[in-house]
mmCIF file of C-alpha atoms and ligand atoms in Angstrom:
data_model
loop_
_atom_site.group_PDB
_atom_site.id
_atom_site.type_symbol
_atom_site.label_atom_id
_atom_site.label_comp_id
_atom_site.label_asym_id
_atom_site.label_seq_id
_atom_site.Cartn_x
_atom_site.Cartn_y
_atom_site.Cartn_z
ATOM 1 C CA MET U 3 -38.341 -3.553 -14.381
ATOM 2 C CA SER U 4 -36.934 -6.846 -13.043
ATOM 3 C CA THR U 5 -38.926 -9.848 -11.908
ATOM 4 C CA PRO U 6 -38.140 -11.570 -8.594
ATOM 5 C CA ARG U 7 -36.743 -15.046 -9.029
ATOM 6 C CA PRO U 8 -37.747 -18.093 -7.037
ATOM 7 C CA SER U 9 -34.183 -19.009 -6.154
ATOM 8 C CA THR U 10 -30.697 -17.743 -6.853
ATOM 9 C CA PRO U 11 -27.655 -19.820 -7.762
ATOM 10 C CA PRO U 12 -25.416 -20.670 -4.780
ATOM 11 C CA LEU U 13 -22.261 -18.646 -4.249
ATOM 12 C CA GLY U 14 -18.839 -19.503 -2.913
ATOM 13 C CA VAL U 15 -15.695 -17.465 -2.572
ATOM 14 C CA ALA U 16 -14.164 -16.676 -5.982
ATOM 15 C CA ASP U 17 -17.005 -18.562 -7.529
ATOM 16 C CA ALA U 18 -16.659 -19.239 -11.233
ATOM 17 C CA LEU U 19 -20.297 -18.384 -11.830
ATOM 18 C CA SER U 20 -21.690 -19.352 -15.189
ATOM 19 C CA ARG U 21 -22.892 -16.555 -17.426
ATOM 20 C CA GLU U 22 -26.432 -17.751 -16.783
ATOM 21 C CA ALA U 23 -25.948 -17.589 -13.004
ATOM 22 C CA THR U 24 -24.419 -14.119 -13.334
ATOM 23 C CA GLU U 25 -27.464 -12.902 -15.230
ATOM 24 C CA HIS U 26 -29.705 -14.526 -12.643
ATOM 25 C CA TRP U 27 -27.969 -12.590 -9.862
ATOM 26 C CA LEU U 28 -28.232 -9.349 -11.851
ATOM 27 C CA ARG U 29 -32.017 -9.788 -11.792
ATOM 28 C CA GLU U 30 -32.156 -10.629 -8.088
ATOM 29 C CA ASP U 31 -33.945 -7.914 -6.131
ATOM 30 C CA ASP U 32 -34.557 -9.619 -2.813
ATOM 31 C CA GLU U 33 -32.430 -7.776 -0.247
ATOM 32 C CA ALA U 34 -32.109 -10.839 1.985
ATOM 33 C CA ARG U 35 -30.838 -12.987 -0.895
ATOM 34 C CA LEU U 36 -28.511 -10.242 -2.073
ATOM 35 C CA GLU U 37 -26.769 -10.381 1.314
ATOM 36 C CA ALA U 38 -25.205 -13.666 0.139
ATOM 37 C CA LEU U 39 -23.804 -11.937 -2.960
ATOM 38 C CA TRP U 40 -22.429 -9.002 -0.963
ATOM 39 C CA ALA U 41 -20.817 -11.419 1.523
ATOM 40 C CA ALA U 42 -19.227 -13.575 -1.195
ATOM 41 C CA ALA U 43 -17.827 -10.496 -2.972
ATOM 42 C CA ASP U 44 -16.500 -9.015 0.281
ATOM 43 C CA GLU U 45 -14.856 -12.276 1.306
ATOM 44 C CA THR U 46 -13.307 -12.692 -2.167
ATOM 45 C CA ARG U 47 -12.009 -9.120 -2.008
ATOM 46 C CA ARG U 48 -10.534 -9.730 1.442
ATOM 47 C CA ARG U 49 -8.917 -13.008 0.429
ATOM 48 C CA TYR U 50 -7.426 -11.827 -2.879
ATOM 49 C CA VAL U 51 -6.569 -8.145 -2.383
ATOM 50 C CA GLY U 52 -6.739 -7.727 1.397
ATOM 51 C CA ASP U 53 -8.171 -4.946 3.534
ATOM 52 C CA ALA U 54 -6.047 -2.121 2.123
ATOM 53 C CA VAL U 55 -7.896 0.489 0.088
ATOM 54 C CA HIS U 56 -5.718 2.125 -2.543
ATOM 55 C CA LEU U 57 -6.204 5.856 -2.947
ATOM 56 C CA ARG U 58 -5.704 7.372 -6.396
ATOM 57 C CA GLY U 59 -5.626 11.168 -6.441
ATOM 58 C CA LEU U 60 -7.685 12.365 -9.414
ATOM 59 C CA VAL U 61 -6.727 15.482 -11.361
ATOM 60 C CA GLU U 62 -9.118 16.579 -14.098
ATOM 61 C CA VAL U 63 -6.543 18.183 -16.365
ATOM 62 C CA SER U 64 -8.855 19.537 -19.065
ATOM 63 C CA ASN U 65 -12.563 19.587 -19.890
ATOM 64 C CA TYR U 66 -12.050 20.277 -23.603
ATOM 65 C CA CYS U 67 -13.290 17.326 -25.650
ATOM 66 C CA VAL U 68 -13.584 16.633 -29.370
ATOM 67 C CA ARG U 69 -16.115 13.846 -28.924
ATOM 68 C CA GLY U 70 -19.882 13.763 -29.055
ATOM 69 C CA CYS U 71 -20.627 11.067 -26.447
ATOM 70 C CA THR U 72 -24.351 11.449 -25.916
ATOM 71 C CA TYR U 73 -24.090 10.683 -22.183
ATOM 72 C CA CYS U 74 -21.308 13.060 -21.178
ATOM 73 C CA GLY U 75 -21.731 16.613 -19.906
ATOM 74 C CA ILE U 76 -18.407 17.810 -21.341
ATOM 75 C CA ARG U 77 -19.175 16.611 -24.906
ATOM 76 C CA ALA U 78 -17.973 19.045 -27.578
ATOM 77 C CA ALA U 79 -21.484 20.176 -28.492
ATOM 78 C CA ASN U 80 -22.314 21.322 -24.959
ATOM 79 C CA HIS U 81 -21.646 25.017 -25.438
ATOM 80 C CA GLY U 82 -22.812 25.752 -21.907
ATOM 81 C CA VAL U 83 -19.517 24.443 -20.528
ATOM 82 C CA GLU U 84 -16.779 26.922 -19.658
ATOM 83 C CA ARG U 85 -13.652 25.131 -20.864
ATOM 84 C CA TYR U 86 -10.294 24.992 -19.068
ATOM 85 C CA ARG U 87 -6.927 23.319 -19.371
ATOM 86 C CA LEU U 88 -4.765 23.235 -16.227
ATOM 87 C CA PRO U 89 -1.261 24.723 -16.555
ATOM 88 C CA ALA U 90 1.615 22.299 -15.955
ATOM 89 C CA ASP U 91 2.546 23.970 -12.660
ATOM 90 C CA VAL U 92 -0.970 23.418 -11.314
ATOM 91 C CA VAL U 93 -0.833 19.716 -12.276
ATOM 92 C CA LEU U 94 2.519 19.518 -10.467
ATOM 93 C CA ASP U 95 0.992 21.153 -7.370
ATOM 94 C CA CYS U 96 -1.783 18.548 -7.420
ATOM 95 C CA ALA U 97 0.838 15.785 -7.661
ATOM 96 C CA ARG U 98 2.625 17.205 -4.601
ATOM 97 C CA ARG U 99 -0.661 17.256 -2.707
ATOM 98 C CA ALA U 100 -1.266 13.610 -3.646
ATOM 99 C CA VAL U 101 2.119 12.766 -2.115
ATOM 100 C CA ALA U 102 1.364 14.866 0.976
ATOM 101 C CA PHE U 103 -1.933 13.007 1.480
ATOM 102 C CA GLY U 104 -0.079 9.697 1.119
ATOM 103 C CA TYR U 105 -1.802 8.654 -2.119
ATOM 104 C CA GLY U 106 0.195 6.081 -4.082
ATOM 105 C CA THR U 107 -1.171 6.973 -7.497
ATOM 106 C CA LEU U 108 -1.931 10.143 -9.414
ATOM 107 C CA VAL U 109 -4.636 9.864 -12.090
ATOM 108 C CA LEU U 110 -4.617 12.477 -14.859
ATOM 109 C CA GLN U 111 -7.986 12.537 -16.595
ATOM 110 C CA SER U 112 -9.467 14.767 -19.296
ATOM 111 C CA GLY U 113 -11.848 14.959 -22.198
ATOM 112 C CA GLU U 114 -10.319 13.790 -25.466
ATOM 113 C CA ASP U 115 -8.403 17.014 -25.854
ATOM 114 C CA TYR U 116 -5.812 17.313 -28.597
ATOM 115 C CA GLY U 117 -4.870 20.660 -27.079
ATOM 116 C CA ILE U 118 -3.083 18.380 -24.617
ATOM 117 C CA GLU U 119 -0.150 17.861 -26.923
ATOM 118 C CA ARG U 120 2.050 14.812 -26.833
ATOM 119 C CA ASP U 121 5.215 16.682 -25.828
ATOM 120 C CA TRP U 122 3.446 18.843 -23.259
ATOM 121 C CA MET U 123 2.061 15.795 -21.459
ATOM 122 C CA ALA U 124 5.391 13.945 -21.767
ATOM 123 C CA ASP U 125 7.087 16.913 -20.128
ATOM 124 C CA VAL U 126 4.499 17.010 -17.320
ATOM 125 C CA LEU U 127 5.026 13.283 -16.731
ATOM 126 C CA CYS U 128 8.826 13.696 -16.583
ATOM 127 C CA ARG U 129 8.435 16.560 -14.129
ATOM 128 C CA ILE U 130 6.067 14.580 -11.888
ATOM 129 C CA ARG U 131 8.579 11.736 -11.935
ATOM 130 C CA SER U 132 11.583 13.937 -11.133
ATOM 131 C CA GLU U 133 9.970 16.487 -8.797
ATOM 132 C CA THR U 134 7.681 14.248 -6.689
ATOM 133 C CA SER U 135 7.837 10.803 -5.130
ATOM 134 C CA ILE U 136 4.463 9.590 -6.409
ATOM 135 C CA SER U 137 4.576 5.816 -6.866
ATOM 136 C CA ALA U 138 2.459 5.451 -9.997
ATOM 137 C CA ILE U 139 0.851 7.620 -12.667
ATOM 138 C CA THR U 140 -2.370 6.688 -14.443
ATOM 139 C CA LEU U 141 -3.656 8.431 -17.556
ATOM 140 C CA SER U 142 -7.265 8.589 -18.727
ATOM 141 C CA LEU U 143 -7.176 10.894 -21.737
ATOM 142 C CA GLY U 144 -9.406 9.107 -24.253
ATOM 143 C CA GLU U 145 -8.638 7.427 -27.569
ATOM 144 C CA ARG U 146 -5.240 8.895 -28.312
ATOM 145 C CA PRO U 147 -2.987 7.737 -31.187
ATOM 146 C CA ASP U 148 -0.315 5.088 -30.603
ATOM 147 C CA ASP U 149 2.519 7.626 -30.860
ATOM 148 C CA ASP U 150 1.085 9.590 -27.937
ATOM 149 C CA LEU U 151 0.556 6.459 -25.851
ATOM 150 C CA PHE U 152 4.117 5.329 -26.603
ATOM 151 C CA ALA U 153 5.656 8.707 -25.719
ATOM 152 C CA TRP U 154 3.729 8.945 -22.436
ATOM 153 C CA ARG U 155 4.696 5.432 -21.414
ATOM 154 C CA GLU U 156 8.344 6.339 -22.102
ATOM 155 C CA ALA U 157 7.928 9.550 -20.095
ATOM 156 C CA GLY U 158 6.754 7.692 -16.989
ATOM 157 C CA ALA U 159 3.050 6.821 -17.202
ATOM 158 C CA ASP U 160 2.313 3.383 -15.705
ATOM 159 C CA ARG U 161 -1.380 2.852 -16.325
ATOM 160 C CA TYR U 162 -4.153 3.895 -18.667
ATOM 161 C CA LEU U 163 -7.911 3.802 -18.099
ATOM 162 C CA LEU U 164 -10.332 3.451 -20.986
ATOM 163 C CA ARG U 165 -13.799 2.097 -20.283
ATOM 164 C CA PHE U 166 -15.475 0.213 -23.126
ATOM 165 C CA GLU U 167 -18.746 1.508 -21.537
ATOM 166 C CA THR U 168 -20.943 -1.358 -22.853
ATOM 167 C CA CYS U 169 -20.236 -4.470 -24.911
ATOM 168 C CA ASP U 170 -23.478 -3.933 -26.841
ATOM 169 C CA GLU U 171 -22.009 -2.770 -30.170
ATOM 170 C CA GLU U 172 -25.168 -1.119 -31.424
ATOM 171 C CA LEU U 173 -25.735 0.732 -28.149
ATOM 172 C CA TYR U 174 -22.064 1.774 -27.993
ATOM 173 C CA ARG U 175 -22.188 3.254 -31.516
ATOM 174 C CA ARG U 176 -25.334 5.136 -30.561
ATOM 175 C CA ILE U 177 -23.961 6.702 -27.380
ATOM 176 C CA HIS U 178 -20.333 7.088 -28.493
ATOM 177 C CA PRO U 179 -20.320 8.366 -32.083
ATOM 178 C CA ASP U 180 -17.156 7.847 -34.121
ATOM 179 C CA LEU U 181 -14.995 10.818 -35.021
ATOM 180 C CA PRO U 182 -14.987 11.518 -38.774
ATOM 181 C CA GLY U 183 -12.892 8.851 -40.525
ATOM 182 C CA LYS U 184 -11.967 7.068 -37.285
ATOM 183 C CA VAL U 185 -13.873 4.074 -35.964
ATOM 184 C CA SER U 186 -13.829 3.885 -32.174
ATOM 185 C CA ASP U 187 -12.361 0.513 -31.149
ATOM 186 C CA ARG U 188 -11.585 0.705 -27.442
ATOM 187 C CA MET U 189 -10.856 -3.028 -27.190
ATOM 188 C CA ALA U 190 -8.074 -2.648 -29.758
ATOM 189 C CA ILE U 191 -6.653 0.356 -27.877
ATOM 190 C CA LEU U 192 -6.708 -1.629 -24.611
ATOM 191 C CA ARG U 193 -4.704 -4.406 -26.273
ATOM 192 C CA ARG U 194 -2.197 -1.878 -27.610
ATOM 193 C CA LEU U 195 -1.857 -0.284 -24.181
ATOM 194 C CA GLN U 196 -0.959 -3.668 -22.717
ATOM 195 C CA ALA U 197 1.520 -4.298 -25.538
ATOM 196 C CA LEU U 198 3.165 -0.953 -24.716
ATOM 197 C CA GLY U 199 3.611 -2.116 -21.118
ATOM 198 C CA TYR U 200 0.794 -0.141 -19.517
ATOM 199 C CA GLN U 201 -1.337 -1.666 -16.777
ATOM 200 C CA ALA U 202 -4.718 -1.221 -18.416
ATOM 201 C CA GLY U 203 -8.067 -0.471 -16.856
ATOM 202 C CA THR U 204 -11.515 -0.521 -18.346
ATOM 203 C CA GLY U 205 -15.130 -0.477 -17.193
ATOM 204 C CA ILE U 206 -18.746 0.250 -17.939
ATOM 205 C CA MET U 207 -21.673 2.438 -17.011
ATOM 206 C CA VAL U 208 -24.696 0.663 -15.536
ATOM 207 C CA GLY U 209 -28.256 1.530 -16.563
ATOM 208 C CA ILE U 210 -27.617 3.287 -19.874
ATOM 209 C CA PRO U 211 -30.993 3.640 -21.642
ATOM 210 C CA GLY U 212 -31.176 0.590 -23.913
ATOM 211 C CA GLN U 213 -28.756 -1.516 -21.812
ATOM 212 C CA THR U 214 -30.246 -4.878 -20.830
ATOM 213 C CA TYR U 215 -29.543 -7.333 -18.003
ATOM 214 C CA ALA U 216 -28.254 -9.785 -20.605
ATOM 215 C CA SER U 217 -25.783 -7.299 -22.046
ATOM 216 C CA ILE U 218 -24.410 -6.505 -18.556
ATOM 217 C CA ALA U 219 -23.948 -10.249 -17.977
ATOM 218 C CA ASP U 220 -21.972 -10.237 -21.240
ATOM 219 C CA ASP U 221 -19.895 -7.271 -19.965
ATOM 220 C CA ILE U 222 -18.977 -9.303 -16.872
ATOM 221 C CA GLU U 223 -18.058 -12.288 -19.057
ATOM 222 C CA LEU U 224 -15.823 -9.957 -21.055
ATOM 223 C CA PHE U 225 -14.141 -8.732 -17.854
ATOM 224 C CA ARG U 226 -13.551 -12.369 -16.934
ATOM 225 C CA GLY U 227 -11.565 -12.933 -20.123
ATOM 226 C CA MET U 228 -9.749 -9.589 -20.349
ATOM 227 C CA ASP U 229 -6.933 -9.586 -17.782
ATOM 228 C CA MET U 230 -7.475 -5.958 -16.772
ATOM 229 C CA ASP U 231 -5.673 -4.404 -13.813
ATOM 230 C CA MET U 232 -8.565 -2.121 -12.955
ATOM 231 C CA ILE U 233 -12.298 -2.242 -13.729
ATOM 232 C CA GLY U 234 -14.366 0.883 -13.043
ATOM 233 C CA ILE U 235 -18.127 0.381 -12.718
ATOM 234 C CA GLY U 236 -20.491 3.273 -12.078
ATOM 235 C CA PRO U 237 -24.158 4.028 -12.601
ATOM 236 C CA TYR U 238 -25.107 6.014 -15.690
ATOM 237 C CA LEU U 239 -26.162 9.447 -14.386
ATOM 238 C CA PRO U 240 -28.352 11.472 -16.768
ATOM 239 C CA HIS U 241 -27.014 14.947 -17.565
ATOM 240 C CA PRO U 242 -29.828 17.276 -18.675
ATOM 241 C CA ALA U 243 -27.647 19.049 -21.266
ATOM 242 C CA THR U 244 -26.986 15.829 -23.210
ATOM 243 C CA PRO U 245 -29.122 13.949 -25.777
ATOM 244 C CA LEU U 246 -29.063 10.750 -23.680
ATOM 245 C CA GLY U 247 -29.940 12.635 -20.504
ATOM 246 C CA GLN U 248 -32.927 14.149 -22.292
ATOM 247 C CA GLU U 249 -33.985 10.739 -23.624
ATOM 248 C CA PHE U 250 -33.703 9.337 -20.090
ATOM 249 C CA GLU U 251 -35.924 12.092 -18.719
ATOM 250 C CA ARG U 252 -38.554 11.592 -21.472
ATOM 251 C CA ARG U 253 -38.629 7.854 -20.795
ATOM 252 C CA ARG U 254 -38.725 8.342 -17.031
ATOM 253 C CA ALA U 255 -41.672 10.747 -17.300
ATOM 254 C CA ALA U 256 -43.561 8.400 -19.634
ATOM 255 C CA GLY U 257 -42.507 5.162 -17.892
ATOM 256 C CA ASP U 258 -41.394 4.059 -21.339
ATOM 257 C CA TRP U 259 -38.382 1.791 -20.927
ATOM 258 C CA PRO U 260 -37.027 -0.661 -23.468
ATOM 259 C CA LEU U 261 -37.832 -4.271 -22.659
ATOM 260 C CA GLU U 262 -35.293 -5.716 -20.219
ATOM 261 C CA GLN U 263 -33.845 -2.281 -19.356
ATOM 262 C CA ALA U 264 -31.334 -2.535 -16.498
ATOM 263 C CA PRO U 265 -31.819 0.211 -13.879
ATOM 264 C CA ASN U 266 -29.093 2.755 -13.072
ATOM 265 C CA SER U 267 -29.637 2.199 -9.347
ATOM 266 C CA GLU U 268 -27.211 1.789 -6.498
ATOM 267 C CA SER U 269 -28.233 -1.819 -5.991
ATOM 268 C CA MET U 270 -27.800 -2.702 -9.677
ATOM 269 C CA THR U 271 -24.362 -1.063 -9.726
ATOM 270 C CA CYS U 272 -23.338 -2.942 -6.567
ATOM 271 C CA LYS U 273 -24.488 -6.229 -8.099
ATOM 272 C CA VAL U 274 -22.233 -5.558 -11.096
ATOM 273 C CA VAL U 275 -19.279 -4.659 -8.818
ATOM 274 C CA ALA U 276 -19.825 -7.780 -6.675
ATOM 275 C CA LEU U 277 -20.157 -10.134 -9.651
ATOM 276 C CA THR U 278 -17.086 -8.566 -11.245
ATOM 277 C CA ARG U 279 -15.148 -9.214 -8.021
ATOM 278 C CA LEU U 280 -16.173 -12.886 -8.260
ATOM 279 C CA ALA U 281 -15.175 -12.986 -11.946
ATOM 280 C CA ARG U 282 -11.830 -11.184 -11.446
ATOM 281 C CA PRO U 283 -10.821 -11.789 -7.811
ATOM 282 C CA ASP U 284 -7.519 -9.865 -7.910
ATOM 283 C CA ALA U 285 -8.552 -6.846 -10.006
ATOM 284 C CA ASN U 286 -8.568 -3.327 -8.588
ATOM 285 C CA LEU U 287 -12.206 -2.237 -8.379
ATOM 286 C CA PRO U 288 -12.989 1.356 -7.389
ATOM 287 C CA ALA U 289 -15.969 2.432 -5.320
ATOM 288 C CA THR U 290 -16.740 5.089 -7.925
ATOM 289 C CA THR U 291 -17.704 8.717 -7.400
ATOM 290 C CA ALA U 292 -20.857 8.089 -9.455
ATOM 291 C CA LEU U 293 -21.851 5.298 -7.048
ATOM 292 C CA SER U 294 -21.310 7.630 -4.103
ATOM 293 C CA LEU U 295 -23.809 10.022 -5.722
ATOM 294 C CA VAL U 296 -26.747 7.653 -6.178
ATOM 295 C CA ASN U 297 -26.663 7.008 -2.426
ATOM 296 C CA LYS U 298 -24.897 9.954 -0.839
ATOM 297 C CA ALA U 299 -25.093 8.478 2.651
ATOM 298 C CA GLY U 300 -23.899 4.962 1.899
ATOM 299 C CA GLY U 301 -22.889 4.506 -1.751
ATOM 300 C CA ARG U 302 -19.132 4.672 -1.255
ATOM 301 C CA ALA U 303 -19.246 2.406 1.805
ATOM 302 C CA HIS U 304 -21.397 -0.104 -0.074
ATOM 303 C CA GLY U 305 -18.956 -0.027 -2.996
ATOM 304 C CA LEU U 306 -16.128 -0.926 -0.606
ATOM 305 C CA GLN U 307 -18.178 -3.584 1.219
ATOM 306 C CA ARG U 308 -19.434 -5.281 -1.950
ATOM 307 C CA GLY U 309 -16.189 -5.892 -3.803
ATOM 308 C CA GLY U 310 -14.397 -2.540 -4.104
ATOM 309 C CA ASN U 311 -10.812 -1.846 -2.970
ATOM 310 C CA VAL U 312 -9.982 1.546 -4.541
ATOM 311 C CA VAL U 313 -11.160 5.141 -4.017
ATOM 312 C CA MET U 314 -10.248 8.107 -6.203
ATOM 313 C CA PRO U 315 -10.268 11.318 -4.102
ATOM 314 C CA ASN U 316 -10.551 14.437 -6.243
ATOM 315 C CA LEU U 317 -7.568 16.824 -6.218
ATOM 316 C CA THR U 318 -8.697 19.138 -9.030
ATOM 317 C CA PRO U 319 -8.709 22.796 -7.890
ATOM 318 C CA LEU U 320 -12.274 23.777 -6.903
ATOM 319 C CA GLU U 321 -12.802 26.355 -9.642
ATOM 320 C CA GLU U 322 -12.044 23.861 -12.412
ATOM 321 C CA ARG U 323 -13.662 20.907 -10.672
ATOM 322 C CA GLU U 324 -17.102 22.436 -10.960
ATOM 323 C CA ARG U 325 -16.532 22.848 -14.702
ATOM 324 C CA TYR U 326 -15.690 19.146 -15.122
ATOM 325 C CA GLU U 327 -19.331 18.222 -14.890
ATOM 326 C CA ILE U 328 -19.568 14.905 -16.762
ATOM 327 C CA TYR U 329 -22.770 14.277 -14.821
ATOM 328 C CA PRO U 330 -24.739 16.644 -12.583
ATOM 329 C CA GLU U 331 -23.789 17.224 -8.988
ATOM 330 C CA LYS U 332 -20.502 15.427 -9.238
ATOM 331 C CA ALA U 333 -19.821 14.397 -5.651
ATOM 332 C CA ALA U 334 -18.057 16.752 -3.326
ATOM 333 C CA VAL U 335 -17.756 19.469 -5.972
ATOM 334 C CA HIS U 336 -17.500 22.140 -3.318
ATOM 335 C CA GLU U 337 -15.377 20.199 -0.848
ATOM 336 C CA THR U 338 -11.693 20.959 -0.600
ATOM 337 C CA ALA U 339 -9.173 18.175 -1.195
ATOM 338 C CA GLU U 340 -8.498 18.226 2.580
ATOM 339 C CA ALA U 341 -12.187 17.733 3.380
ATOM 340 C CA ILE U 342 -12.540 14.907 0.858
ATOM 341 C CA ASN U 343 -9.410 13.256 2.222
ATOM 342 C CA GLY U 344 -10.700 13.588 5.800
ATOM 343 C CA SER U 345 -14.064 11.998 5.017
ATOM 344 C CA ILE U 346 -12.445 9.122 3.111
ATOM 345 C CA MET U 347 -10.025 8.432 5.973
ATOM 346 C CA ALA U 348 -12.937 8.472 8.452
ATOM 347 C CA LEU U 349 -14.931 6.109 6.225
ATOM 348 C CA LEU U 350 -12.043 3.636 5.933
ATOM 349 C CA ALA U 351 -11.535 3.687 9.706
ATOM 350 C CA SER U 352 -15.250 3.061 10.296
ATOM 351 C CA LEU U 353 -15.172 0.101 7.900
ATOM 352 C CA GLY U 354 -12.053 -1.361 9.528
ATOM 353 C CA ARG U 355 -10.085 -0.937 6.314
ATOM 354 C CA THR U 356 -6.524 0.304 6.016
ATOM 355 C CA VAL U 357 -4.953 2.764 3.583
ATOM 356 C CA GLY U 358 -2.893 1.063 0.874
ATOM 357 C CA VAL U 359 0.761 2.043 0.657
ATOM 358 C CA GLY U 360 2.828 2.301 -2.516
ATOM 359 C CA ALA U 361 1.671 1.973 -6.100
ATOM 360 C CA GLY U 362 -1.175 -0.453 -5.337
ATOM 361 C CA GLY U 363 -0.996 -2.157 -8.704
ATOM 362 C CA ARG U 364 -2.673 -5.482 -9.275
ATOM 363 C CA GLY U 365 -0.850 -8.121 -7.254
ATOM 364 C CA ASP U 366 0.807 -5.544 -4.951
ATOM 365 C CA SER U 367 -1.655 -6.209 -2.144
ATOM 366 C CA ARG U 368 -0.605 -9.764 -1.374
HETATM 367 N N1 LIG H 406 -12.215 11.152 -22.102
HETATM 368 C C1 LIG H 406 -11.793 9.971 -21.412
HETATM 369 C C2 LIG H 406 -12.621 8.773 -21.814
HETATM 370 O O1 LIG H 406 -13.614 8.936 -22.501
HETATM 371 O O2 LIG H 406 -12.217 7.666 -21.444
HETATM 372 C C3 LIG H 406 -11.809 10.118 -19.909
HETATM 373 C C4 LIG H 406 -12.860 10.996 -19.329
HETATM 374 S S1 LIG H 406 -14.516 10.319 -19.389
HETATM 375 C C5 LIG H 406 -15.424 11.704 -18.787
HETATM 376 C C6 LIG H 406 -14.459 9.162 -18.027
HETATM 377 C C7 LIG H 406 -15.673 8.296 -17.842
HETATM 378 O O3 LIG H 406 -16.751 9.062 -17.342
HETATM 379 C C8 LIG H 406 -16.242 7.627 -19.056
HETATM 380 O O4 LIG H 406 -15.531 6.458 -19.396
HETATM 381 C C9 LIG H 406 -17.697 7.342 -18.646
HETATM 382 O O5 LIG H 406 -17.878 5.988 -18.264
HETATM 383 C C10 LIG H 406 -17.904 8.268 -17.453
HETATM 384 N N2 LIG H 406 -19.082 9.134 -17.681
HETATM 385 C C11 LIG H 406 -19.208 10.131 -18.545
HETATM 386 N N3 LIG H 406 -20.453 10.643 -18.500
HETATM 387 C C12 LIG H 406 -21.132 9.933 -17.565
HETATM 388 C C13 LIG H 406 -22.469 9.957 -17.064
HETATM 389 N N4 LIG H 406 -23.373 10.816 -17.542
HETATM 390 N N5 LIG H 406 -22.794 9.079 -16.096
HETATM 391 C C14 LIG H 406 -21.895 8.221 -15.608
HETATM 392 N N6 LIG H 406 -20.621 8.125 -16.054
HETATM 393 C C15 LIG H 406 -20.246 8.978 -17.021
#
């Protein structure tokens, strides 16, 4: 798909690479040359956010979703999904476990589920605040109205994650259909979140069918100008029960890719993480679960060695976790929270990295 280049632009620590140089590096496939990119990203990470890896305990609160995202396994039209919504007491138990494991942040994620009512979530947030000593709470509940976002901020939420997925408008509209009468404008929601005092996070998927090298270079330029606290970057993973997953499989079988298609590989994802680290030296960049799936042996380690400084261990109870299948084989679906925690701690020790203490917001590491 990509063509090897005769030479790659030089790199320095916290290099302000031009957009052209960024795109050049995205196309670089020579492993020996890529070592220079990995090293520059790792050194920038070390210099700006240190060796601490911040752990964010992830709780998948509900897999109900009103949306029809063509990439996502829990889209409304997937009737093969057994739906669940965790009771408040279970969410509270997960929060206590996060504290017991020493995680600074609890992340509450769900489909865009209006069965999660404003007051219910506000009450859960107040309870987490009063009944546990968690340092920070992040929400990732989709494109909720301002009144909800305001109430949850008041109730104790600190951060909100909303990936814009791709800056290619046409591609975004195709994979993320609007709800009736409501145009999806995630950039506008991100600005509102910041105005409400949230630390905002965004991100993209890498290798969406139809996504080009040039458009990913544009995504990285957007990150450069956005002042986000967290940027999540993971490979697009085709889910067979989704329209995009089926398109991916048809194209894969026929070798029929759009011109300039960016691959959804581990290496491509790592290039995007590394270049994002150079563009936003002090941002929090997770080594994503999706990345750990495309290379089960080394994906998470590579994420942490090529720019990443955050991991999100899953705390969702096992029975529900296997029903939150946004992509197939979500990592560690059958592993208990203890087992996941143990393997992450062992990984950090083997990489010579420490566990972050406290909230681990942007700027807290220095
Ligand atoms: N509903 C919220 C939202 O849309 O922001 C939060 C949950 S959503 C499942 C979280 C993220 O999962 C999305 O932003 C998307 O990037 C990622 N995701 C969903 N399906 C995926 C797939 N097939 N491959 C990789 N990432 C996927």
